PDB file of C-alpha atoms in Angstrom:
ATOM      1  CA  UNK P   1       4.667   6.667  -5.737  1.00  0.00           C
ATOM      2  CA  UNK P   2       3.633   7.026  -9.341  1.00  0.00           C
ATOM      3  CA  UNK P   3       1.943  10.186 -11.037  1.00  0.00           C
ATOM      4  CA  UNK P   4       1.239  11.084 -14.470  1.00  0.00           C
ATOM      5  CA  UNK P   5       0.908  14.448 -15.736  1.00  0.00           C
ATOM      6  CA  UNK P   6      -2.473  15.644 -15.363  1.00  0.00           C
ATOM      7  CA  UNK P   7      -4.636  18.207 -13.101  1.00  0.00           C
ATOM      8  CA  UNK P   8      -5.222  15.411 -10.708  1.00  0.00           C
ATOM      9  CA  UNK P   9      -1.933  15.289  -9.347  1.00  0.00           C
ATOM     10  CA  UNK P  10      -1.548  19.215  -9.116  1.00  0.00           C
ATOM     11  CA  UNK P  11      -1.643  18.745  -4.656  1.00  0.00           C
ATOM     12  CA  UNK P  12       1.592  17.146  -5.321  1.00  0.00           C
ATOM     13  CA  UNK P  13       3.071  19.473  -7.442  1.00  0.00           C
ATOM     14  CA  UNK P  14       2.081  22.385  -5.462  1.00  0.00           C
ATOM     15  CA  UNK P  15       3.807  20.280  -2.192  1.00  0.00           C
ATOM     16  CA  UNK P  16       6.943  20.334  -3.885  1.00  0.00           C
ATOM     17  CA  UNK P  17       7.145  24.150  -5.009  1.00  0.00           C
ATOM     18  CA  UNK P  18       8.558  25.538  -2.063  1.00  0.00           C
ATOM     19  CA  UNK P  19      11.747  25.842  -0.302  1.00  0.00           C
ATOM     20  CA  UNK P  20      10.320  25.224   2.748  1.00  0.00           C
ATOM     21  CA  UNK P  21       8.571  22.272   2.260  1.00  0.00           C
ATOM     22  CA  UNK P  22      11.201  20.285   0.240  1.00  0.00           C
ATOM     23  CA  UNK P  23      13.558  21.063   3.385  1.00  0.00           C
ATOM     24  CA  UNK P  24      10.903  19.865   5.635  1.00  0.00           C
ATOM     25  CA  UNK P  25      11.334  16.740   3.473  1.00  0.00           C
ATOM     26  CA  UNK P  26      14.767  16.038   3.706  1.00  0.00           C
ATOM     27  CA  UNK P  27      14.839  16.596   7.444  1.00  0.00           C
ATOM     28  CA  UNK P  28      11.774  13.957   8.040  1.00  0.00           C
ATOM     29  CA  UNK P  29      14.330  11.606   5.537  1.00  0.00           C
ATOM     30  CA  UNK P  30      16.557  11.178   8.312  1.00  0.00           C
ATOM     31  CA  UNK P  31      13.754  11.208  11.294  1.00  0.00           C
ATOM     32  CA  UNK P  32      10.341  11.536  12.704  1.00  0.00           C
ATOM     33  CA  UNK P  33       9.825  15.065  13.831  1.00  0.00           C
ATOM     34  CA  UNK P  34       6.839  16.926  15.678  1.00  0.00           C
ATOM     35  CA  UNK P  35       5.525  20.492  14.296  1.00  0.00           C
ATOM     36  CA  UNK P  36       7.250  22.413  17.143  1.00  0.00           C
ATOM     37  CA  UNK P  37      10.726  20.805  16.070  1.00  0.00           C
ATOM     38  CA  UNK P  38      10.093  21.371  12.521  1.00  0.00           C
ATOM     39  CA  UNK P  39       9.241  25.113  13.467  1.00  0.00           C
ATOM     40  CA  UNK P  40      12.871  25.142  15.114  1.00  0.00           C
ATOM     41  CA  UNK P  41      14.440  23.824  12.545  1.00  0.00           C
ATOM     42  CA  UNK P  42      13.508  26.283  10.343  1.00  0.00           C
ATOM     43  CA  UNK P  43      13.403  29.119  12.068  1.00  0.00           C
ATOM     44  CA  UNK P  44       9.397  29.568  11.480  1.00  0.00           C
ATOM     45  CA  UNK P  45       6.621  29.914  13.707  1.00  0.00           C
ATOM     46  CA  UNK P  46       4.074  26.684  14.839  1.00  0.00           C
ATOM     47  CA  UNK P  47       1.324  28.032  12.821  1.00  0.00           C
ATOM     48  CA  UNK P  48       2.931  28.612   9.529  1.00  0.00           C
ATOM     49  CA  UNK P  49       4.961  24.983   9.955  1.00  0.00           C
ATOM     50  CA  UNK P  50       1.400  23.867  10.165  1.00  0.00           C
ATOM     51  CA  UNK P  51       0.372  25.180   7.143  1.00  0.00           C
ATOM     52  CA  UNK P  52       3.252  23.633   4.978  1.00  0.00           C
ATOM     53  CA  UNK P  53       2.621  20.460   6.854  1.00  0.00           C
ATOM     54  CA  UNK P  54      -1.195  20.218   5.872  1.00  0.00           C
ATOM     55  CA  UNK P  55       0.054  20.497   1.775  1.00  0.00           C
ATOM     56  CA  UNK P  56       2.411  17.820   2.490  1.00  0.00           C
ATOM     57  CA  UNK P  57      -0.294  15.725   4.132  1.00  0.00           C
ATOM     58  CA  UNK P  58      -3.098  17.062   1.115  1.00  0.00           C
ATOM     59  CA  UNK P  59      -0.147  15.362  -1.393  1.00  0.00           C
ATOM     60  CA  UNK P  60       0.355  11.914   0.193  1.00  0.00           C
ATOM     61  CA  UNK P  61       4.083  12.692   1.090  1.00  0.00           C
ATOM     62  CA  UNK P  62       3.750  12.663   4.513  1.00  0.00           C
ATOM     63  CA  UNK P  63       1.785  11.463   7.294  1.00  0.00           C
ATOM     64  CA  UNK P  64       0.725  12.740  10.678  1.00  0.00           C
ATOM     65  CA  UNK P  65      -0.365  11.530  13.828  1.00  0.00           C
ATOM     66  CA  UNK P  66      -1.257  12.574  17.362  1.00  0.00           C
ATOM     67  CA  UNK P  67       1.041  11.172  19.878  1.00  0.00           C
ATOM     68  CA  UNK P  68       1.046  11.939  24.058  1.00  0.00           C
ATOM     69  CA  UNK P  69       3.883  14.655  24.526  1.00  0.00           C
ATOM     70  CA  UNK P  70       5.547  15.789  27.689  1.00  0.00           C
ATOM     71  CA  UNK P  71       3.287  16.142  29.944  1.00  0.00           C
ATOM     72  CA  UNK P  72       0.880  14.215  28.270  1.00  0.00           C
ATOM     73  CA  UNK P  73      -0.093  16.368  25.686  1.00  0.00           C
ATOM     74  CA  UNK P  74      -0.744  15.727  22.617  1.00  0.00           C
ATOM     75  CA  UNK P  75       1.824  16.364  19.760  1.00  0.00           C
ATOM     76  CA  UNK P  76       1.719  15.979  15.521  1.00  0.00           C
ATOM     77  CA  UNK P  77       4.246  13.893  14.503  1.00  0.00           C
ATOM     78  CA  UNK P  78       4.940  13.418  11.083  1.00  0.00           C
ATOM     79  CA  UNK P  79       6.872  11.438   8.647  1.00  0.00           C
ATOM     80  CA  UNK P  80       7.703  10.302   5.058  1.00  0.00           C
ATOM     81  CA  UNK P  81       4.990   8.536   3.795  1.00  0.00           C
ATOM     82  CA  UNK P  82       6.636   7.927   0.381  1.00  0.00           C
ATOM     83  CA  UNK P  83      10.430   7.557  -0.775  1.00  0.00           C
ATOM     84  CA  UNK P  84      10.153   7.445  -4.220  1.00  0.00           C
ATOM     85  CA  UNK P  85       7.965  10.008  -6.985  1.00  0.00           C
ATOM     86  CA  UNK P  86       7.653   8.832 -10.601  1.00  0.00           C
ATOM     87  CA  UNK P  87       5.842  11.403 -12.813  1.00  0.00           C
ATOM     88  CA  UNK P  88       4.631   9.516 -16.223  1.00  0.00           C
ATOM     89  CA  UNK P  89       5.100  12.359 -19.038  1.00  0.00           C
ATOM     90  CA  UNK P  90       2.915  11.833 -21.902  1.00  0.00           C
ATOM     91  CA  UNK P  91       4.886  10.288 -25.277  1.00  0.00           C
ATOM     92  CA  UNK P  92       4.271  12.227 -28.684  1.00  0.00           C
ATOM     93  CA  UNK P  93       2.949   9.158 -31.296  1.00  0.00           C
ATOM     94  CA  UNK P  94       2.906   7.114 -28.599  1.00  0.00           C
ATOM     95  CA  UNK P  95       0.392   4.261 -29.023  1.00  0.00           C
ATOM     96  CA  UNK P  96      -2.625   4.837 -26.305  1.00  0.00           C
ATOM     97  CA  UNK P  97      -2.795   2.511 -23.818  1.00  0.00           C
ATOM     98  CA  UNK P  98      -6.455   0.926 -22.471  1.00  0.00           C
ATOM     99  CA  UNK P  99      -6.812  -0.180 -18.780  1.00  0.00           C
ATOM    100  CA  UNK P 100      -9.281  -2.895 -17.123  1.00  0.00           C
ATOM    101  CA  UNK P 101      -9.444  -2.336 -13.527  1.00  0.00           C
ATOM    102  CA  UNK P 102     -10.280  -5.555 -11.002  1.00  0.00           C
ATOM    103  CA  UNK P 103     -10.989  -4.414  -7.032  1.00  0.00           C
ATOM    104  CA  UNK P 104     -10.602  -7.584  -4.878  1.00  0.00           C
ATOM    105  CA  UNK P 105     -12.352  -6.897  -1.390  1.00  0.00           C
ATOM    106  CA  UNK P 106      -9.247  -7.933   1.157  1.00  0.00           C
ATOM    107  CA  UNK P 107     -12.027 -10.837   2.602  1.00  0.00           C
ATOM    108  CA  UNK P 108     -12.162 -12.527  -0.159  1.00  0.00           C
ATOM    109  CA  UNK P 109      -9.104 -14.794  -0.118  1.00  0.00           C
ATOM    110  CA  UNK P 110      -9.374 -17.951  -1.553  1.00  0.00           C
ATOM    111  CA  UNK P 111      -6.219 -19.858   0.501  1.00  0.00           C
ATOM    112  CA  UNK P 112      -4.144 -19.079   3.417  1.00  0.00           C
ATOM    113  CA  UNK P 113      -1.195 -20.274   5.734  1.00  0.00           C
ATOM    114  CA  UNK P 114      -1.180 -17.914   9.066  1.00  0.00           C
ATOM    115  CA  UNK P 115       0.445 -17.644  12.694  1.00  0.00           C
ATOM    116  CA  UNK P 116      -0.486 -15.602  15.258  1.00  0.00           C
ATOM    117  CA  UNK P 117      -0.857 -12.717  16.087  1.00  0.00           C
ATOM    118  CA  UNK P 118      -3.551 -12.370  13.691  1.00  0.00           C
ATOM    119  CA  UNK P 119      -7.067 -11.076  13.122  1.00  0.00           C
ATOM    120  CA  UNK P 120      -9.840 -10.217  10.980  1.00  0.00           C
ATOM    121  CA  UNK P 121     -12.261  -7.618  11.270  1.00  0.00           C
ATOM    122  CA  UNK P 122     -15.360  -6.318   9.443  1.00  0.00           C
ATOM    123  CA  UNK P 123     -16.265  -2.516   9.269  1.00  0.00           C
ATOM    124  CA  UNK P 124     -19.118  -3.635  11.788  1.00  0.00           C
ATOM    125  CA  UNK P 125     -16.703  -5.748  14.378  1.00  0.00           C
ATOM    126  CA  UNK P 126     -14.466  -8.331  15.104  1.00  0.00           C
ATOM    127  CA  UNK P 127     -14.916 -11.864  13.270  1.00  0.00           C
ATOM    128  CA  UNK P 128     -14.606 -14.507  16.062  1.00  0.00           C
ATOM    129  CA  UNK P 129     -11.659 -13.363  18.530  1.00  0.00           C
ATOM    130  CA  UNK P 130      -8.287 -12.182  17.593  1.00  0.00           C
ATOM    131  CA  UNK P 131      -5.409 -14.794  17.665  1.00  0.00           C
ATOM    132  CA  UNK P 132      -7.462 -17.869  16.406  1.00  0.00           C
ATOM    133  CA  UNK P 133      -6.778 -18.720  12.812  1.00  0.00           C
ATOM    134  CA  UNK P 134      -9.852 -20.589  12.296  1.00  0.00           C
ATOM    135  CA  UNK P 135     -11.699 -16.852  12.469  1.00  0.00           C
ATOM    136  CA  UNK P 136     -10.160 -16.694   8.717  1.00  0.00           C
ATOM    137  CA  UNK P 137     -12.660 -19.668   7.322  1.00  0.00           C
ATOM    138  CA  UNK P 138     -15.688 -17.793   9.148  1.00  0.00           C
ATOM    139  CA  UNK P 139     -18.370 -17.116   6.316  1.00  0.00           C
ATOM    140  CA  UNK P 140     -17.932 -14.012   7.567  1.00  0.00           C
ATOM    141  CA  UNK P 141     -14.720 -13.146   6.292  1.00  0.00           C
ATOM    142  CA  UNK P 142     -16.162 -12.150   2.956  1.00  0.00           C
ATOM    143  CA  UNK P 143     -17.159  -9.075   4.692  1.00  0.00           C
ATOM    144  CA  UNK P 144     -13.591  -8.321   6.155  1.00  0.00           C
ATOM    145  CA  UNK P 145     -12.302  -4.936   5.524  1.00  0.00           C
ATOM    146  CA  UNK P 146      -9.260  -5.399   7.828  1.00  0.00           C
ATOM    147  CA  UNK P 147      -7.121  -8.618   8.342  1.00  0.00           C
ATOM    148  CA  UNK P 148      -3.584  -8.855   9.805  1.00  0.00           C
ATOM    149  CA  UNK P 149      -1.059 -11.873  10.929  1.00  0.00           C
ATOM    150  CA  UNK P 150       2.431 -12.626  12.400  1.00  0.00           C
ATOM    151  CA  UNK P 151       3.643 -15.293   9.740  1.00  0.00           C
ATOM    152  CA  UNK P 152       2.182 -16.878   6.659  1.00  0.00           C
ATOM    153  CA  UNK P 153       0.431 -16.283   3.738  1.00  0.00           C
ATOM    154  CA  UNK P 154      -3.058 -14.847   2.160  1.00  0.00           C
ATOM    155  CA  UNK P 155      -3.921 -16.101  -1.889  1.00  0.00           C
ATOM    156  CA  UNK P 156      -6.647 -13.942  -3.707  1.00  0.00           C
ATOM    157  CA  UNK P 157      -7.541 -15.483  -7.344  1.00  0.00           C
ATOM    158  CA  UNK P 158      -9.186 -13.745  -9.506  1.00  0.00           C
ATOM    159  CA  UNK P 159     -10.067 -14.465 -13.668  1.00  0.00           C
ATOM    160  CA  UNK P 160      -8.301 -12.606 -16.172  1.00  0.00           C
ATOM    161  CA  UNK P 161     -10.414 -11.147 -18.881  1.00  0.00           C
ATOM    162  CA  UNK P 162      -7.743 -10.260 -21.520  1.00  0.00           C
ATOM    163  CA  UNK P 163      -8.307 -10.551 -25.327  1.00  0.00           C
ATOM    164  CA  UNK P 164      -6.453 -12.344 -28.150  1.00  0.00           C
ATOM    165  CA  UNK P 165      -5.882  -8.850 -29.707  1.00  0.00           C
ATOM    166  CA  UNK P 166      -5.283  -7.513 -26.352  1.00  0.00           C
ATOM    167  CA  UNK P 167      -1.259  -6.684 -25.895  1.00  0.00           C
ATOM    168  CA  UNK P 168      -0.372  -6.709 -22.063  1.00  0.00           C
ATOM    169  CA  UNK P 169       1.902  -4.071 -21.003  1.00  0.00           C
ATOM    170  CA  UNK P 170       1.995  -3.403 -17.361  1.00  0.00           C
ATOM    171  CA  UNK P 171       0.151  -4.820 -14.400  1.00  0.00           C
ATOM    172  CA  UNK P 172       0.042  -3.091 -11.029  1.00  0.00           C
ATOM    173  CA  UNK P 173      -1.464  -4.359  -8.264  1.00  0.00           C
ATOM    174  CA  UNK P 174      -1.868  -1.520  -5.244  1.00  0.00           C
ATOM    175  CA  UNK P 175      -2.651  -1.722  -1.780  1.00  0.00           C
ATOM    176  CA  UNK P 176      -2.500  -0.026   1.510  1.00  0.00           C
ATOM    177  CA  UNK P 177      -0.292  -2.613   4.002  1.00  0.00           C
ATOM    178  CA  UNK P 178       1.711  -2.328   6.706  1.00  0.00           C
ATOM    179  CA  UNK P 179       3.686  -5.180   9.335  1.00  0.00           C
ATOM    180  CA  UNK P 180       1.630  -6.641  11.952  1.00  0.00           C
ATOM    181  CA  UNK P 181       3.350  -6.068  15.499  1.00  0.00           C
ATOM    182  CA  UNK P 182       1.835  -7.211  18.931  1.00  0.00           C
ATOM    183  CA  UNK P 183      -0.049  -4.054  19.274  1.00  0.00           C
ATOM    184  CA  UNK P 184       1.552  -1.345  17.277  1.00  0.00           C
ATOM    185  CA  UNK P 185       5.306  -0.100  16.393  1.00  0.00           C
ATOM    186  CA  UNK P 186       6.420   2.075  14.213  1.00  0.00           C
ATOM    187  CA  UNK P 187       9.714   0.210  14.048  1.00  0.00           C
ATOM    188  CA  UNK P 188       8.721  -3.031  13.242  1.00  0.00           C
ATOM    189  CA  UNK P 189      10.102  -4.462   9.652  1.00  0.00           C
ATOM    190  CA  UNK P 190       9.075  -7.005   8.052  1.00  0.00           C
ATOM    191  CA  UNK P 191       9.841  -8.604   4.658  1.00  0.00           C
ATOM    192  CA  UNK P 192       6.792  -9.170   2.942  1.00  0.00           C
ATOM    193  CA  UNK P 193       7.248 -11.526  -0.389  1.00  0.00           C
ATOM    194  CA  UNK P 194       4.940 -10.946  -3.533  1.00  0.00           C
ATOM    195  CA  UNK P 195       3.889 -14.553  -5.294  1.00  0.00           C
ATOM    196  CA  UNK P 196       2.010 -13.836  -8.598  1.00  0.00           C
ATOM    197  CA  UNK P 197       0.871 -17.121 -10.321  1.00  0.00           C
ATOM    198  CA  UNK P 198       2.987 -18.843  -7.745  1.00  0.00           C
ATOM    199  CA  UNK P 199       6.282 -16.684  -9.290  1.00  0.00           C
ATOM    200  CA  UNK P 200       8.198 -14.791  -6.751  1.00  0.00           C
ATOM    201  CA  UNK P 201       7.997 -11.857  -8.055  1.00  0.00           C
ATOM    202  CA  UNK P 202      10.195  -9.701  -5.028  1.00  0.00           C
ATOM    203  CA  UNK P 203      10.118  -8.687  -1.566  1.00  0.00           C
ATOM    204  CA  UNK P 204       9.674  -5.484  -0.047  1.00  0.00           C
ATOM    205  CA  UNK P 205      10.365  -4.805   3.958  1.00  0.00           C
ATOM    206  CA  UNK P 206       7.370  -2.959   5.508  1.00  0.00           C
ATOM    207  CA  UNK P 207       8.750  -0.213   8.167  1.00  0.00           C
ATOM    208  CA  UNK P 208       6.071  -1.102  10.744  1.00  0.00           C
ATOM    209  CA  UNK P 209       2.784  -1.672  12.020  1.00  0.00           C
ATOM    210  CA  UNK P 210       1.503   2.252  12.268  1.00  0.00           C
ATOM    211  CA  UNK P 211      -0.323   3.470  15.292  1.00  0.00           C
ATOM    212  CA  UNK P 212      -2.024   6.925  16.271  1.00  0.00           C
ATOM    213  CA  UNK P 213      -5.140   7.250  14.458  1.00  0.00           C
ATOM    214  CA  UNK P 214      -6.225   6.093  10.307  1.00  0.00           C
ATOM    215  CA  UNK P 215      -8.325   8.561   8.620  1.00  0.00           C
ATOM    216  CA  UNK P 216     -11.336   5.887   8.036  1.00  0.00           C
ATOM    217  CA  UNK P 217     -11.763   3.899  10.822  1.00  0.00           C
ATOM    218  CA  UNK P 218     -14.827   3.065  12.155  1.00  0.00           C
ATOM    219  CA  UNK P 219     -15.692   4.786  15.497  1.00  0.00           C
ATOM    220  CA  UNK P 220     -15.336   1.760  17.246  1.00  0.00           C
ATOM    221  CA  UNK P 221     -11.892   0.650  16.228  1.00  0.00           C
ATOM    222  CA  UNK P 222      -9.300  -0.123  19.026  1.00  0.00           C
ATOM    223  CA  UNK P 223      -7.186   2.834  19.554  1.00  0.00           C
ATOM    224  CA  UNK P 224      -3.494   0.553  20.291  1.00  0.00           C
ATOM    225  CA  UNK P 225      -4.299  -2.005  17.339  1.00  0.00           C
ATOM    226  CA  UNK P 226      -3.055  -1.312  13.567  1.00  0.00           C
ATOM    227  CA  UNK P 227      -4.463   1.834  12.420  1.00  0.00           C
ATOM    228  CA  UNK P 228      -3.057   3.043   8.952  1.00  0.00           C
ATOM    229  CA  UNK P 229      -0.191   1.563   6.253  1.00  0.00           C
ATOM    230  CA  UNK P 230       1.044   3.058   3.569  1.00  0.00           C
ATOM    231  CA  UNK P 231      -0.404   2.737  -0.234  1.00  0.00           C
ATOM    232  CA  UNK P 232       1.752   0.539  -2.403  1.00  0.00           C
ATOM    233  CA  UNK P 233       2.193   0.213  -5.858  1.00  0.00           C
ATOM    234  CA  UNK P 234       4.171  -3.288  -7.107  1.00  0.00           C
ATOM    235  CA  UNK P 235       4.047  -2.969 -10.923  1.00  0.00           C
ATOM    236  CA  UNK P 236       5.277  -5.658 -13.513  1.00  0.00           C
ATOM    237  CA  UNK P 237       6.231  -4.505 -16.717  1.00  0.00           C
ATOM    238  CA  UNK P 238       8.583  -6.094 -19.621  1.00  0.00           C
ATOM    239  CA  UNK P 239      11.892  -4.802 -17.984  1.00  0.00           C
ATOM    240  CA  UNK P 240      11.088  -6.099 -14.461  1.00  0.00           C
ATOM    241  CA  UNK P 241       9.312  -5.520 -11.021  1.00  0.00           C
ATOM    242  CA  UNK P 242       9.533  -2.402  -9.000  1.00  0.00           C
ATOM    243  CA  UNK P 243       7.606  -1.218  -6.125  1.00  0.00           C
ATOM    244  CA  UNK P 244       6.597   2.572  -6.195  1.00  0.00           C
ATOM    245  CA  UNK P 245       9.285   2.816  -8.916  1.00  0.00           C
ATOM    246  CA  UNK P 246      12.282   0.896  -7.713  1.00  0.00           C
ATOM    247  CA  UNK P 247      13.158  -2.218  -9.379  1.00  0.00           C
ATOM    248  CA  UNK P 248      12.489  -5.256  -6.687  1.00  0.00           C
ATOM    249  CA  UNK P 249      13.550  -7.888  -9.239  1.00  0.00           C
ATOM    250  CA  UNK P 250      14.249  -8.815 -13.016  1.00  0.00           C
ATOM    251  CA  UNK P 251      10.598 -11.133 -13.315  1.00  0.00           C
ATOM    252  CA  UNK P 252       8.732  -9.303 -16.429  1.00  0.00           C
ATOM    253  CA  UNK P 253       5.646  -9.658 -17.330  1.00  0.00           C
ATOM    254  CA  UNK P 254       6.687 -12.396 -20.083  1.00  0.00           C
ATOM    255  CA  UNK P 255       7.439 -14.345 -16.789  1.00  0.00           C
ATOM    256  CA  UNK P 256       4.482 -14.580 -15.249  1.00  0.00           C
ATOM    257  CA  UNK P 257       1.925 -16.237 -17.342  1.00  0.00           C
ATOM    258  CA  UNK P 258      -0.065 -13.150 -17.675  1.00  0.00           C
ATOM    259  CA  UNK P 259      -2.535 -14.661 -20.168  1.00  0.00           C
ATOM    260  CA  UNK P 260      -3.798 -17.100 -17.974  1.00  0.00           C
ATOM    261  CA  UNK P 261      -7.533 -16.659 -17.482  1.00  0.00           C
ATOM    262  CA  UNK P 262      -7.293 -17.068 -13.770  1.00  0.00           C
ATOM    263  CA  UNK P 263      -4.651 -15.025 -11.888  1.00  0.00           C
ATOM    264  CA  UNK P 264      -3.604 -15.892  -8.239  1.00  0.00           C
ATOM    265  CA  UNK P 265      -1.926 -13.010  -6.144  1.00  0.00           C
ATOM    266  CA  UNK P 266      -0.022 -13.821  -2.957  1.00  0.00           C
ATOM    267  CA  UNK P 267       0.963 -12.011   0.058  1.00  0.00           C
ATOM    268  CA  UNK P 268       3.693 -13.640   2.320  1.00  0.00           C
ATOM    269  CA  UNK P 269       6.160 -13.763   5.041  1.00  0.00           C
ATOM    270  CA  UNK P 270       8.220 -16.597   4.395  1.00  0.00           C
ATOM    271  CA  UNK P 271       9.684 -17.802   8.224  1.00  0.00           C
ATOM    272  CA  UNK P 272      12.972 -17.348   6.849  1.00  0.00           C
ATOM    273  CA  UNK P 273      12.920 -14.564   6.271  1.00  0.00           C
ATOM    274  CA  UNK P 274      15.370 -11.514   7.979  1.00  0.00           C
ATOM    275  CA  UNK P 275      12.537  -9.919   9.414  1.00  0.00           C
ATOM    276  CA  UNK P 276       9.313 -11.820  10.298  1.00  0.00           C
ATOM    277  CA  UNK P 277       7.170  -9.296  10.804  1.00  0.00           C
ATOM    278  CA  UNK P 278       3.654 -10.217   9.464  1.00  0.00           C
ATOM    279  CA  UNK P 279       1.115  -8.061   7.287  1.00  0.00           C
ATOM    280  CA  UNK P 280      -1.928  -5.976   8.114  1.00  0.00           C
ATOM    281  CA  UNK P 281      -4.177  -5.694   4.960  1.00  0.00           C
ATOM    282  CA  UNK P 282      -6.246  -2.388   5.135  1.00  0.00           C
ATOM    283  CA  UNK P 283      -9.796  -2.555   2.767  1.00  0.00           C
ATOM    284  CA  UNK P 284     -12.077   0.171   2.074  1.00  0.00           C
ATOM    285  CA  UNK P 285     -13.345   1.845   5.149  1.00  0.00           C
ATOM    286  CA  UNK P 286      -9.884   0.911   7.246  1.00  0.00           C
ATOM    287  CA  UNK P 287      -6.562   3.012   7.148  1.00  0.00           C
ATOM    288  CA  UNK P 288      -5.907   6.072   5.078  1.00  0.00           C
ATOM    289  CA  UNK P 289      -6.667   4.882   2.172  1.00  0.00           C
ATOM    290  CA  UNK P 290     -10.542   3.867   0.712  1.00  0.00           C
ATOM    291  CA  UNK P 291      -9.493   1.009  -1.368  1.00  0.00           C
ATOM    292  CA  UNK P 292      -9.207  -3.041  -1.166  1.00  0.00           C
ATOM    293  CA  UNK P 293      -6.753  -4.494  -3.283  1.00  0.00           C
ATOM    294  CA  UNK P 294      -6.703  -3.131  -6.478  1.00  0.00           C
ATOM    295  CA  UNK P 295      -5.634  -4.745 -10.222  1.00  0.00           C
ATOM    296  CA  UNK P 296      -4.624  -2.725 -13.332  1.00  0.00           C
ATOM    297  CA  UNK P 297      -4.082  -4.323 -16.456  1.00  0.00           C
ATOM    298  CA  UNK P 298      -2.570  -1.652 -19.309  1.00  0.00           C
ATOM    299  CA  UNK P 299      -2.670  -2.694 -22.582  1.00  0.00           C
ATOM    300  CA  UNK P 300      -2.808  -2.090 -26.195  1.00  0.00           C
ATOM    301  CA  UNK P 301      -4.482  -3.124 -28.975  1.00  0.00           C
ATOM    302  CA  UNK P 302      -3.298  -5.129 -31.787  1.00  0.00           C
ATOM    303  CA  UNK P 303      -2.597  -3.645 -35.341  1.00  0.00           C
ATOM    304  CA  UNK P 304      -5.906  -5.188 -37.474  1.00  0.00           C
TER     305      UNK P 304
END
């Protein structure tokens, strides 16, 4: 996850500044753990692990969801729901940096490869039925919020309204995604491979396809298909690729044609890949998160 500096961000900074809750971090790094075994762990009662838990939730850093205990009651289980943090400090004399924004509605891909399992969904129902590919060329998929498979590929284009005295200096494209497992499973990798303007631009493996309960799904939604991923951030800049902050691979921006004036973004699991685990795309009004796929172009102007 990247931050910058500013009031916005001040949920995560009060997350981090206490004792408590950066231990509670490093012991959901190694595992999964409900509130009463957090409370053990640290020697504190349910109600104040609760607490710390809900500023870790408020700050993105973790996520919770309700699981059938022993018994059959209900439990909070949480885990990391980020494993990097980048702050952005602000540069003296630096030269300031202008953004245009593109939002690409997850329904409106222009070409696609997929297997089963798959599915595509509306905030209003279910396009067609799920495991039939030819759902994906329904008119209706413009209105898709939701759209998942087992193998393949999704391609958005979209134009590219950059200036000749525009300089481009970072792109990042963000998105909430998870793997797409029969059902769900938190275990469940899969490698998912980026394609921008048909470069491969890196791979990242997806932990799994998330069950419990996402924040914004419609009343209707199945309760045992996917129901949250996590929010993504693949950025290309001039000294590579990184996801969240880690470097995936060397392509820069140079690379990638970024000029063109019609961009083409591609999601993928390739089926030789070590983990074929599919993709679940999560739009507005799906997941945790209330955005479709989102495009950030950062750049400067040129010296007149």
């Amino acid at each position: 996850m990247k931050i910058d500096l500013s009031i916005d961000n001040l949920a995560v900074f009060e997350a981090l500044s206490s004792n408590v809750r950066i231990q509670i971090i490093h012991l959901l790094s190694q595992k999964s753990m409900n509130i009463r075994e957090l409370a053990e762990a640290l020697n504190l009662s349910s109600a104040i692990m609760t607490m710390h838990v809900k500023k870790l939730e408020k700050a993105d850093i973790i996520r919770s969801e309700m699981t059938p205990g022993k018994g059959g009651a209900a439990q909070k289980v949480c885990s990391l729901n980020i494993d990097h943090l980048e702050i952005a400090f602000p540069i003296k004399d630096h030269v300031q940096r202008e953004l245009r924004r593109t939002d690409v509605s997850i329904g409106h891909f222009t070409d696609l490869l997929i297997k089963p399992t798959c599915g595509i969904c509306t905030r209003e129902k279910i396009i067609g039925i799920f495991d039939d590919p030819r759902y994906f060329l329904s008119p209706e998929r413009l209105d898709a919020k939701i759209l998942w498979f087992g193998e393949g590929f999704v391609e958005y284009k979209l134009p590219n309204f950059i200036m000749t005295s525009e300089i481009p200096e970072e792109l990042e494209i963000s998105m909430e995604i998870s793997s797409e497992a029969p059902n769900t499973n938190n275990n469940w990798p899969s490698d998912i491979t980026f394609f921008f303007n048909d470069i491969n631009i890196g791979m990242w493996t997806s932990p799994g396809d998330f069950g419990g309960k996402g924040r914004l799904n419609p009343a209707w939604w199945l309760d045992d298909v996917n129901q949250y991923g996590l929010l993504k951030r693949l950025i290309i800049r001039k000294d590579g690729t990184f996801m969240d902050g880690l470097k995936i691979s060397e392509v820069t921006l140079d690379q990638i044609d970024i000029r063109n004036s019609q961009w083409t973004f591609r999601i993928s699991v390739l089926d030789d890949a070590e983990h074929v685990g599919g993709v679940t795309l999560f739009g507005s009004g799906f997941g945790n998160y209330n955005q479709d796929l989102v495009f950030k172009l950062y750049y400067t102007k040129a010296e007149k």
